[in-house]
mmCIF file of C-alpha atoms and ligand atoms in Angstrom:
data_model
loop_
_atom_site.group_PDB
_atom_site.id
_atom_site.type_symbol
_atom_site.label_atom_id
_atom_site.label_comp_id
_atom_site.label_asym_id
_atom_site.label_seq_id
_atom_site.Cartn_x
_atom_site.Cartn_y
_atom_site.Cartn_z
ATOM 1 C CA UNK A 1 121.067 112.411 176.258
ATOM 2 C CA UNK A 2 124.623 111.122 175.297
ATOM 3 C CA UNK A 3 126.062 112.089 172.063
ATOM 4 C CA UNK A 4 125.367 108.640 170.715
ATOM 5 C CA UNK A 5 129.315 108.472 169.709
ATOM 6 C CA UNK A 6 130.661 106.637 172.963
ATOM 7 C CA UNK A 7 128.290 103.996 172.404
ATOM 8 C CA UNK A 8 130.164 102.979 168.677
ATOM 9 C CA UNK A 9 133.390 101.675 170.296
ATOM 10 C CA UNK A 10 134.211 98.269 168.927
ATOM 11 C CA UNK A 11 130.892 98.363 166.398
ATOM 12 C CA UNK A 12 130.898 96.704 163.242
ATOM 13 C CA UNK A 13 129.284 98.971 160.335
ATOM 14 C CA UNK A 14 127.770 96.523 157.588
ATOM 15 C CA UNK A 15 124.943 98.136 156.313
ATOM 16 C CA UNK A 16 123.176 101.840 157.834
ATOM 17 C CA UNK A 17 120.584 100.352 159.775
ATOM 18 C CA UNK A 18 123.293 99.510 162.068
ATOM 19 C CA UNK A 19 123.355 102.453 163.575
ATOM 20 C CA UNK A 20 120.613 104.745 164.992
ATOM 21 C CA UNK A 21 119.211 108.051 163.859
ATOM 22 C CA UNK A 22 120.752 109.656 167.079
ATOM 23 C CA UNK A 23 124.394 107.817 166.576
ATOM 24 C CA UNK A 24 124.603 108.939 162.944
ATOM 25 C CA UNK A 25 123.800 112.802 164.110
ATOM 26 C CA UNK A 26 126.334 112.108 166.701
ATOM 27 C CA UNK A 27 128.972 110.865 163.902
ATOM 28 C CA UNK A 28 127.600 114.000 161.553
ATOM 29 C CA UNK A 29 128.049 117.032 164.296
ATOM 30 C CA UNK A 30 131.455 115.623 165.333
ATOM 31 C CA UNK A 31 132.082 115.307 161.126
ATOM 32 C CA UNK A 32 131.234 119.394 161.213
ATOM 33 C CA UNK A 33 133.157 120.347 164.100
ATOM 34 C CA UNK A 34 136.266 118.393 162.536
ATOM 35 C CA UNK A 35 135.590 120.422 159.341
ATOM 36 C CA UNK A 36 135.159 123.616 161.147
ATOM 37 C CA UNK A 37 138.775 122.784 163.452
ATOM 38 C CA UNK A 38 140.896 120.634 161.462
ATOM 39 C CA UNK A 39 142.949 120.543 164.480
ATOM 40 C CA UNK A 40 140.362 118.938 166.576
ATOM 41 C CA UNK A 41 141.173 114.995 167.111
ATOM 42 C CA UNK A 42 144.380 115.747 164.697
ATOM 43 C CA UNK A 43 146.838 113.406 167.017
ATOM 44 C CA UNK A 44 143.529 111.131 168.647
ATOM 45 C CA UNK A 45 144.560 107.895 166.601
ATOM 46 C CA UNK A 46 148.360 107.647 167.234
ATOM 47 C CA UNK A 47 149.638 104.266 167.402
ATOM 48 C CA UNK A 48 146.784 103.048 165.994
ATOM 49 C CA UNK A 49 146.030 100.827 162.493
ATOM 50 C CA UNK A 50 143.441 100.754 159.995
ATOM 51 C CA UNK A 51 143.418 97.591 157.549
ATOM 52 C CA UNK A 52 141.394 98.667 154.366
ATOM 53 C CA UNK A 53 141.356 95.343 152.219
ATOM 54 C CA UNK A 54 140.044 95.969 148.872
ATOM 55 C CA UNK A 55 138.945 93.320 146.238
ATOM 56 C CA UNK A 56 137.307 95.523 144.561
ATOM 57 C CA UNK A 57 138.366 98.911 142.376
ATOM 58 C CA UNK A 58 138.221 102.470 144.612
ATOM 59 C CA UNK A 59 139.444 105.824 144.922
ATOM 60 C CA UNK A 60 137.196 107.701 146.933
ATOM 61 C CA UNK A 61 136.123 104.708 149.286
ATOM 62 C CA UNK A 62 139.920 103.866 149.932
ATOM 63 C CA UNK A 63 141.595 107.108 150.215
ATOM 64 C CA UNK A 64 139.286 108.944 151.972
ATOM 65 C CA UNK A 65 139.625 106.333 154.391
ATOM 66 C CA UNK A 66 143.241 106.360 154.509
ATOM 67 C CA UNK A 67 143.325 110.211 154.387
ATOM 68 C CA UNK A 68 141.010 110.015 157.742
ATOM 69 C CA UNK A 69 143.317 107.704 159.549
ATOM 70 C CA UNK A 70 145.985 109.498 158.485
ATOM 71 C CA UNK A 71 144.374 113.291 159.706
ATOM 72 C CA UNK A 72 143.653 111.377 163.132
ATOM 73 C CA UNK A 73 147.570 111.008 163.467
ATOM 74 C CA UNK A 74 146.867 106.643 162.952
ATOM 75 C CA UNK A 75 148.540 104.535 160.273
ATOM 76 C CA UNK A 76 147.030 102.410 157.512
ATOM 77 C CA UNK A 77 148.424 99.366 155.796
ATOM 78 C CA UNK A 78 145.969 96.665 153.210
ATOM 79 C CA UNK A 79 146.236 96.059 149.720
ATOM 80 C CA UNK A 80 144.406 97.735 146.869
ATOM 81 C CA UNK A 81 144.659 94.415 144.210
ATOM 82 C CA UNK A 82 143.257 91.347 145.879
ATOM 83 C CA UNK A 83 145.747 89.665 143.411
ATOM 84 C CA UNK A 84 148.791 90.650 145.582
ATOM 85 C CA UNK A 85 146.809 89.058 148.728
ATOM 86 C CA UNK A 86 146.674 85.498 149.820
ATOM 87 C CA UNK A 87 142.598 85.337 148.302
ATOM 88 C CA UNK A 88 145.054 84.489 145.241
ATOM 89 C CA UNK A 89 145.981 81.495 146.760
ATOM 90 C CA UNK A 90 142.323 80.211 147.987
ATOM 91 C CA UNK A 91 142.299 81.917 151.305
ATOM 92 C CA UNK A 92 139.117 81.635 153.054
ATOM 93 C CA UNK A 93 137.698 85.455 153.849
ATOM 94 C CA UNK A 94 137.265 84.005 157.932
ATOM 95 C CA UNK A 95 140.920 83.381 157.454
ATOM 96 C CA UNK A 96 142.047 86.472 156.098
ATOM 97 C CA UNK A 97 139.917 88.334 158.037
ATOM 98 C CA UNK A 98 141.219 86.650 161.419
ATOM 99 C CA UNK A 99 144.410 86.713 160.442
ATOM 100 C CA UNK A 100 144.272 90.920 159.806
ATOM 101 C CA UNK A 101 142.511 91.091 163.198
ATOM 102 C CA UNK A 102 145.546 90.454 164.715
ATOM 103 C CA UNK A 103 147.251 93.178 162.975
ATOM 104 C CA UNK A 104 145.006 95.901 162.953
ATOM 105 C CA UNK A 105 142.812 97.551 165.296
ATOM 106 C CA UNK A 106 139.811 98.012 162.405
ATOM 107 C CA UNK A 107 139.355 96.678 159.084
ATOM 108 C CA UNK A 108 137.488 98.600 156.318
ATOM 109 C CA UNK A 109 136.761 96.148 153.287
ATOM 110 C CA UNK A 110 135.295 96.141 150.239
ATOM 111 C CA UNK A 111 134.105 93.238 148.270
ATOM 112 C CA UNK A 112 132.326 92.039 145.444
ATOM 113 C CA UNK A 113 130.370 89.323 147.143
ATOM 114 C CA UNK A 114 126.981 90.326 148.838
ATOM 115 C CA UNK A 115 127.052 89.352 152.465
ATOM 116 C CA UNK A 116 130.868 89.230 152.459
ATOM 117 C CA UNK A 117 131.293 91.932 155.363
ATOM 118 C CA UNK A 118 128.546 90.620 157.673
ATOM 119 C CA UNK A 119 130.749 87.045 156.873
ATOM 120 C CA UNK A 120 133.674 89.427 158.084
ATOM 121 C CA UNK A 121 132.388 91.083 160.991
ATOM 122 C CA UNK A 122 131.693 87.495 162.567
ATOM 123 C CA UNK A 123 134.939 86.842 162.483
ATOM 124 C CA UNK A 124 136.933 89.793 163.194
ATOM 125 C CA UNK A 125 137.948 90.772 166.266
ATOM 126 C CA UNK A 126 138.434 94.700 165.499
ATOM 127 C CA UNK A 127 135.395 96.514 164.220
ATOM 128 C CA UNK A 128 134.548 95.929 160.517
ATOM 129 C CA UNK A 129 133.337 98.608 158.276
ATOM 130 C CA UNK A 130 131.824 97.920 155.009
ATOM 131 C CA UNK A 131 132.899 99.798 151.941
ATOM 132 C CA UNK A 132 130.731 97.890 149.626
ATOM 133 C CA UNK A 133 129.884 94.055 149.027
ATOM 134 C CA UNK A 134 128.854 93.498 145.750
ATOM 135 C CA UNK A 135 125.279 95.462 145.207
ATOM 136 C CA UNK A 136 124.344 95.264 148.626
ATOM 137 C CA UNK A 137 125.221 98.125 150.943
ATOM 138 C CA UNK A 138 128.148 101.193 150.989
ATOM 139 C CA UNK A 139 126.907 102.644 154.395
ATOM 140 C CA UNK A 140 129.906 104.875 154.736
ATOM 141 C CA UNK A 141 128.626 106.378 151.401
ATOM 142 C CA UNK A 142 125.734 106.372 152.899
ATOM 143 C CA UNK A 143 127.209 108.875 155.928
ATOM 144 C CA UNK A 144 129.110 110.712 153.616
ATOM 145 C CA UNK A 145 125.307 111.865 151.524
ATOM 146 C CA UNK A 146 123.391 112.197 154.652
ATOM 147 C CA UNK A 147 125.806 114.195 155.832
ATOM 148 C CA UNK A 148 125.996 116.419 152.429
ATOM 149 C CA UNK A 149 122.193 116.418 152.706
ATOM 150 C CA UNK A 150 122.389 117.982 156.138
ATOM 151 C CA UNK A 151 124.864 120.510 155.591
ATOM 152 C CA UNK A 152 123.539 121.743 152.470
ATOM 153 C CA UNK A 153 119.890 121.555 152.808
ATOM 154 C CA UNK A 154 119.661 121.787 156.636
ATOM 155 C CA UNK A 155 117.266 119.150 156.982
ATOM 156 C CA UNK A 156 116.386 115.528 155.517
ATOM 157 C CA UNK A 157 112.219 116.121 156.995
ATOM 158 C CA UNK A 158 110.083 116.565 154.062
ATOM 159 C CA UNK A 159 112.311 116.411 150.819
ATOM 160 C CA UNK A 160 111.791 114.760 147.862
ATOM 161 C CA UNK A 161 114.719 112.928 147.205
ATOM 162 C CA UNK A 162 115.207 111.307 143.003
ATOM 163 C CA UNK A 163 117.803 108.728 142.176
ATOM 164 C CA UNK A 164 118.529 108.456 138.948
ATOM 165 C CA UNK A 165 120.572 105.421 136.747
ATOM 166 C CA UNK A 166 121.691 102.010 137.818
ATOM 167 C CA UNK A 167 119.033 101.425 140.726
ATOM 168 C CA UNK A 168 119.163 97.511 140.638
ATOM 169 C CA UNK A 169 122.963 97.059 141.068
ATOM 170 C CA UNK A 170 124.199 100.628 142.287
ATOM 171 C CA UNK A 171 124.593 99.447 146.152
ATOM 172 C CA UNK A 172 125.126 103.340 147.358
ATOM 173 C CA UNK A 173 121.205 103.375 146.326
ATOM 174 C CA UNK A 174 119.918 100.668 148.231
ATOM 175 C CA UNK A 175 121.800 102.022 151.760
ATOM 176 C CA UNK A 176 120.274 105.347 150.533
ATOM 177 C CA UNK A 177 117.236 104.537 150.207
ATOM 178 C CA UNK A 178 117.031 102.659 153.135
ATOM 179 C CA UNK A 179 118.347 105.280 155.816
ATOM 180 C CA UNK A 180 116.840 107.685 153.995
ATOM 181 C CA UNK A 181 113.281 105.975 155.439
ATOM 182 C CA UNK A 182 113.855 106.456 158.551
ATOM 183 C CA UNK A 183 113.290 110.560 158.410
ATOM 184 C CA UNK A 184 109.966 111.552 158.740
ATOM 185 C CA UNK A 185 107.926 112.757 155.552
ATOM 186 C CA UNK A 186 111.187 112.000 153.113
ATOM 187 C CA UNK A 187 109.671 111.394 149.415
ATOM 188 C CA UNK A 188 111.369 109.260 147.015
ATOM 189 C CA UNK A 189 111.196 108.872 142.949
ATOM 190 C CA UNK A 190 112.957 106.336 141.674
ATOM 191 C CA UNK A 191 113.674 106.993 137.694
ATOM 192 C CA UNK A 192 115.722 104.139 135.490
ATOM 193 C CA UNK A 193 115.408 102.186 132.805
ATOM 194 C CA UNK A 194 112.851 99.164 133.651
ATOM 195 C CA UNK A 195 115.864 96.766 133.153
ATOM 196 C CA UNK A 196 117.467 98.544 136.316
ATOM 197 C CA UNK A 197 114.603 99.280 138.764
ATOM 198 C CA UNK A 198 115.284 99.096 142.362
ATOM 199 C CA UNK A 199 115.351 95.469 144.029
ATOM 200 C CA UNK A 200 112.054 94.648 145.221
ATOM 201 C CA UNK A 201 113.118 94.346 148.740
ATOM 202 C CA UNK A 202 113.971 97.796 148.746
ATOM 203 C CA UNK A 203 110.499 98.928 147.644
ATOM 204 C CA UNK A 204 107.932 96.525 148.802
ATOM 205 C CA UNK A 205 109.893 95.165 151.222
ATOM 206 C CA UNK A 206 111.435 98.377 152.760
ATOM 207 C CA UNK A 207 110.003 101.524 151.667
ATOM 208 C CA UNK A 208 106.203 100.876 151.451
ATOM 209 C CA UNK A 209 106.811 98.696 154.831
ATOM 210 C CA UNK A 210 108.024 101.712 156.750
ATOM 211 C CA UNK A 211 105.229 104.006 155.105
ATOM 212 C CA UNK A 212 107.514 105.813 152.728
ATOM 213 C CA UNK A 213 105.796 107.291 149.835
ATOM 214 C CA UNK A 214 107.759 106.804 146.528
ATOM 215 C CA UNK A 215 107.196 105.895 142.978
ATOM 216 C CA UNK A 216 109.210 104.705 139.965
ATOM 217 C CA UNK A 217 109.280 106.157 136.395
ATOM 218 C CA UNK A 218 111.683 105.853 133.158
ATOM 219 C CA UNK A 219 111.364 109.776 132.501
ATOM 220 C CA UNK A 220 113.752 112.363 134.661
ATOM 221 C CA UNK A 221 112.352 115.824 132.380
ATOM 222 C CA UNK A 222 109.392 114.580 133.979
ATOM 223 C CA UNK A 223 109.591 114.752 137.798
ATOM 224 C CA UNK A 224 112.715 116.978 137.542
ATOM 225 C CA UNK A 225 110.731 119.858 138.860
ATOM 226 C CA UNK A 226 109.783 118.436 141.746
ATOM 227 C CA UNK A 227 113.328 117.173 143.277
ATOM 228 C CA UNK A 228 115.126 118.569 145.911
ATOM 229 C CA UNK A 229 117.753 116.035 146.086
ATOM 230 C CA UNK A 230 118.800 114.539 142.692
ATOM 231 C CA UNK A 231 120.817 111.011 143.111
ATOM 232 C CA UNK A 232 122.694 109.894 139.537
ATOM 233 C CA UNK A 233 124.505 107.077 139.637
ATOM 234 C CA UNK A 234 126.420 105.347 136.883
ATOM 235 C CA UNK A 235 125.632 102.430 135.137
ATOM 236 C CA UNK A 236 127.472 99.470 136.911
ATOM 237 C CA UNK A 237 129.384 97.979 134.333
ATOM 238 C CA UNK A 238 131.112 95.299 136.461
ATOM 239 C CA UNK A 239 127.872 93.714 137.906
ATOM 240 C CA UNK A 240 126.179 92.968 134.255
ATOM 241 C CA UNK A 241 126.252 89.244 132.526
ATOM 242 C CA UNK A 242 126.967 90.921 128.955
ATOM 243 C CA UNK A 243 128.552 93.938 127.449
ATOM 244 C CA UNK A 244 125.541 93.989 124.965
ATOM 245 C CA UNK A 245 122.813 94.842 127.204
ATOM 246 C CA UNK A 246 125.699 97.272 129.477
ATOM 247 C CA UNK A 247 126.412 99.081 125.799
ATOM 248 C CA UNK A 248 122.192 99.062 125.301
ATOM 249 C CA UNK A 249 121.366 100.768 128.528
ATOM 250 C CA UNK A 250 125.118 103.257 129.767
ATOM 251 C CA UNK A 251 123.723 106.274 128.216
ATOM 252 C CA UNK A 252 119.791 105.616 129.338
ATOM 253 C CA UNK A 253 120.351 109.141 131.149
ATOM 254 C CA UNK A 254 122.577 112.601 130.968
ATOM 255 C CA UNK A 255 122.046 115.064 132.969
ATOM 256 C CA UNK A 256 122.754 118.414 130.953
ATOM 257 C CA UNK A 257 122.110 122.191 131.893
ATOM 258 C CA UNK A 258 119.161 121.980 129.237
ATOM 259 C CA UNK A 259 117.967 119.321 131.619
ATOM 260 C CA UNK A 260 118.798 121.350 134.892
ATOM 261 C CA UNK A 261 116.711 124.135 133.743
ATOM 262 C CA UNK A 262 113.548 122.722 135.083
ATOM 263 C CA UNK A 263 115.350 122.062 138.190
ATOM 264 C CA UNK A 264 114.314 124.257 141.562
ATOM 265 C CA UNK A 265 116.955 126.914 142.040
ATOM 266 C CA UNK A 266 118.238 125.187 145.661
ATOM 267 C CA UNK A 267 117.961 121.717 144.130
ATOM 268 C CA UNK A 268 121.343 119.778 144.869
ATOM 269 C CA UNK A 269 122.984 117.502 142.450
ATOM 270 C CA UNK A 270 124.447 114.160 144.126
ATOM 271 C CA UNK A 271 127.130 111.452 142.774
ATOM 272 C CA UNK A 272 128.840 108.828 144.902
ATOM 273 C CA UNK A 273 131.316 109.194 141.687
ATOM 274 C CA UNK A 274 133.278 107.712 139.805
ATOM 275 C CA UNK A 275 131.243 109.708 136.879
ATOM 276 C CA UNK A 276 131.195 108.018 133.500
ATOM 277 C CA UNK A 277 129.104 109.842 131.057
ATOM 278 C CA UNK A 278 126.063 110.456 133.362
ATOM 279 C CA UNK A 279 126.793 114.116 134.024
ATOM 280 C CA UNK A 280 127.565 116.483 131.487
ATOM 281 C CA UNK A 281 130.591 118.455 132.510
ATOM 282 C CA UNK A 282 129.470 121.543 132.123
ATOM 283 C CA UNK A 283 126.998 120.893 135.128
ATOM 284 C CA UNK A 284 130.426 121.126 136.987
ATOM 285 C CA UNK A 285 129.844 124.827 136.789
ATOM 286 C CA UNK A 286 126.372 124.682 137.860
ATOM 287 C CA UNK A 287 126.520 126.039 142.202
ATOM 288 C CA UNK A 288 124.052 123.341 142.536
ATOM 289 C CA UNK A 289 126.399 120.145 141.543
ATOM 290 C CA UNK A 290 127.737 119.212 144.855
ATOM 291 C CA UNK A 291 129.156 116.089 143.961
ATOM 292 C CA UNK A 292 132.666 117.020 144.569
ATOM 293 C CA UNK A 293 132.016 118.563 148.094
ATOM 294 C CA UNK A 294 130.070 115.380 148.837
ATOM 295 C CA UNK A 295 133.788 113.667 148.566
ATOM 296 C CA UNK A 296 135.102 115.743 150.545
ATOM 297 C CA UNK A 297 132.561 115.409 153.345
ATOM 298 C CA UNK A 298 133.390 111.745 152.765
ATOM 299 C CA UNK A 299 136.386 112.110 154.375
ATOM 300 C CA UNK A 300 135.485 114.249 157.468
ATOM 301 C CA UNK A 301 132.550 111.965 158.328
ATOM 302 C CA UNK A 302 135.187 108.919 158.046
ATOM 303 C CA UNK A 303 137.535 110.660 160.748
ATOM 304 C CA UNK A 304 134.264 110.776 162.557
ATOM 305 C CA UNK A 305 133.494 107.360 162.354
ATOM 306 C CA UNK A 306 137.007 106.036 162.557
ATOM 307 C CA UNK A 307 137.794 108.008 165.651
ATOM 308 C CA UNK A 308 134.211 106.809 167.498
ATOM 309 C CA UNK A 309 134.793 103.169 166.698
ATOM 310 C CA UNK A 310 137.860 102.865 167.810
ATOM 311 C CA UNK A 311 136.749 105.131 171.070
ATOM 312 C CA UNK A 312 139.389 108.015 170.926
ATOM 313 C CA UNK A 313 136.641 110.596 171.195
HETATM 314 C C1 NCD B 1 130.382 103.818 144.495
HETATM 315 C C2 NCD B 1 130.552 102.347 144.799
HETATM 316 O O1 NCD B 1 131.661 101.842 144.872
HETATM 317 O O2 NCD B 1 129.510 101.727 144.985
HETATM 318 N N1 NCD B 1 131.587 104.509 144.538
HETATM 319 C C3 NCD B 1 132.015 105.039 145.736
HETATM 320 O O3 NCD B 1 132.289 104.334 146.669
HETATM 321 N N2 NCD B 1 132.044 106.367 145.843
HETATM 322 C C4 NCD B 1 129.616 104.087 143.263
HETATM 323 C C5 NCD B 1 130.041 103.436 141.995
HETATM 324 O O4 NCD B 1 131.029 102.714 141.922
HETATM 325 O O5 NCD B 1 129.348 103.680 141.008
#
């Protein structure tokens, strides 16, 4: 069988069912080997350029994208403030997006409208990768947990897998939830406030669809036993119509070392990050937080997926 990578040149990632199970363990062993061989693909991208257009806040999304193009030897150019870009004239997103096309040979955006990178993928020219429209789908966050998953549990058969926080608007969720389906015998609890459950088409529409067992409760102490995967997210601030019910429902959960005591000893602790207040610090400590290695494998699985899309490798 082919390694699944030679087949991404010139694809579009919008959201993770884009690619198959076999082409993400394609982009995830050629993630490893760049993390065991830094060296490996280090000059692959020369001469080439990476757009990331941002109309939205990032650190991780951005830089890790920029540091990946930059460890593959390419260049990056794009604009971090969508106030310094021609949108703040009325630009159509077709036009901007055609217009970078001719500059670039991909585009990574991010944007607060949902649909906004399928709009761009149609028409691009370049391959389009989205880093996040609105509360849709962050597939690339997506790669970068699956591949955390994998390297620190071995396996995603047969876990049981609890996000915790913002499920209606936290978008890294909803692409998590959604690959995560596709592995055989992969449990799910979903645990928020009722004001923030997961969108129905996740659930009813997705998970119970593709036989996925799962439930939904309020209570982490309750099912924290039982995790092998735990998924916090933050409260998403930016997607809420007022600051009352945001102020009402940011603290709903904090995950303390009190609260990690009933926790399985090889339980891992996930974050896309940014953190707020959902993790107490001094879980930092704890050798099961692996939120900060998860960024890091954020960037080796983007030098993956840069290098295969743009068919250096
Ligand atoms: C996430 C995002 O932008 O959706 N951040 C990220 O890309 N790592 C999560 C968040 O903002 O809460």
């Amino acid at each position: 069988m082919r390694s699944g990578r030679t087949e991404l040149k010139g694809r579009h990632l919008v959201e993770p069912g884009d690619f198959s199970i076999e082409e993400m363990s394609g982009l995830f062993s050629l993630a490893e080997r760049i993390e065991a061989d830094p060296a490996y693909l280090r000059e692959s991208c020369r001469g080439k350029l990476l757009a990331t257009l941002f109309f939205e806040p990032s650190t991780r999304t951005r830089l890790s994208f920029e540091a990946a193009m930059l460890r593959l030897g390419g260049s990056c150019l794009g604009f971090a403030e969508p106030g310094s870009s021609s949108a703040a004239k009325g630009e159509s997103l077709a036009d901007t997006i055609k217009t970078v096309s001719c500059y670039a040979d991909a585009i990574v955006m991010r944007n607060p409208k949902e649909g906004a990178a399928v709009v761009a993928s149609r028409y691009a020219s370049v391959p389009v990768v989205n880093g996040g429209d609105g509360g849709h789908h962050h597939p690339t966050q997506t790669l970068t947990d699956l591949l955390t998953i994998r390297r620190l549990r071995g396996r995603f058969e047969g876990l049981t897998v609890g996000f915790c926080g913002d499920l209606k608007f936290g978008r890294t969720v909803h692409s998590l939830a959604k690959a995560l389906s596709r592995y055989t015998g992969v449990r799910m609890i979903f645990i928020s406030p009722p004001e923030l459950r997961v969108p129905d088409y996740i659930t009813r529409g997705g998970l119970a669809k593709a036989g996925v067992e799962y439930r939904e409760t309020d209570r982490l102490e309750k099912v924290m036993g039982e995790l092998d995967v735990l998924y916090m997210t933050r409260v998403q601030r930016e997607r809420f119509f007022n600051e009352e019910d945001y102020i009402r429902l940011k603290d709903s959960y904090i995950l303390t070392m009190e609260k990690m005591a009933a926790a399985k000893d090889e339980m891992i602790v996930l974050h896309p990050l940014p953190r707020v207040n959902e993790i107490a610090l001094e879980v930092d400590a704890d050798p099961r937080a692996a939120y900060f290695k998860q960024a890091k494998y954020g960037m080796y699985v983007r030098m993956a997926l840069l290098s295969s899309i743009l068919g250096v490798v």
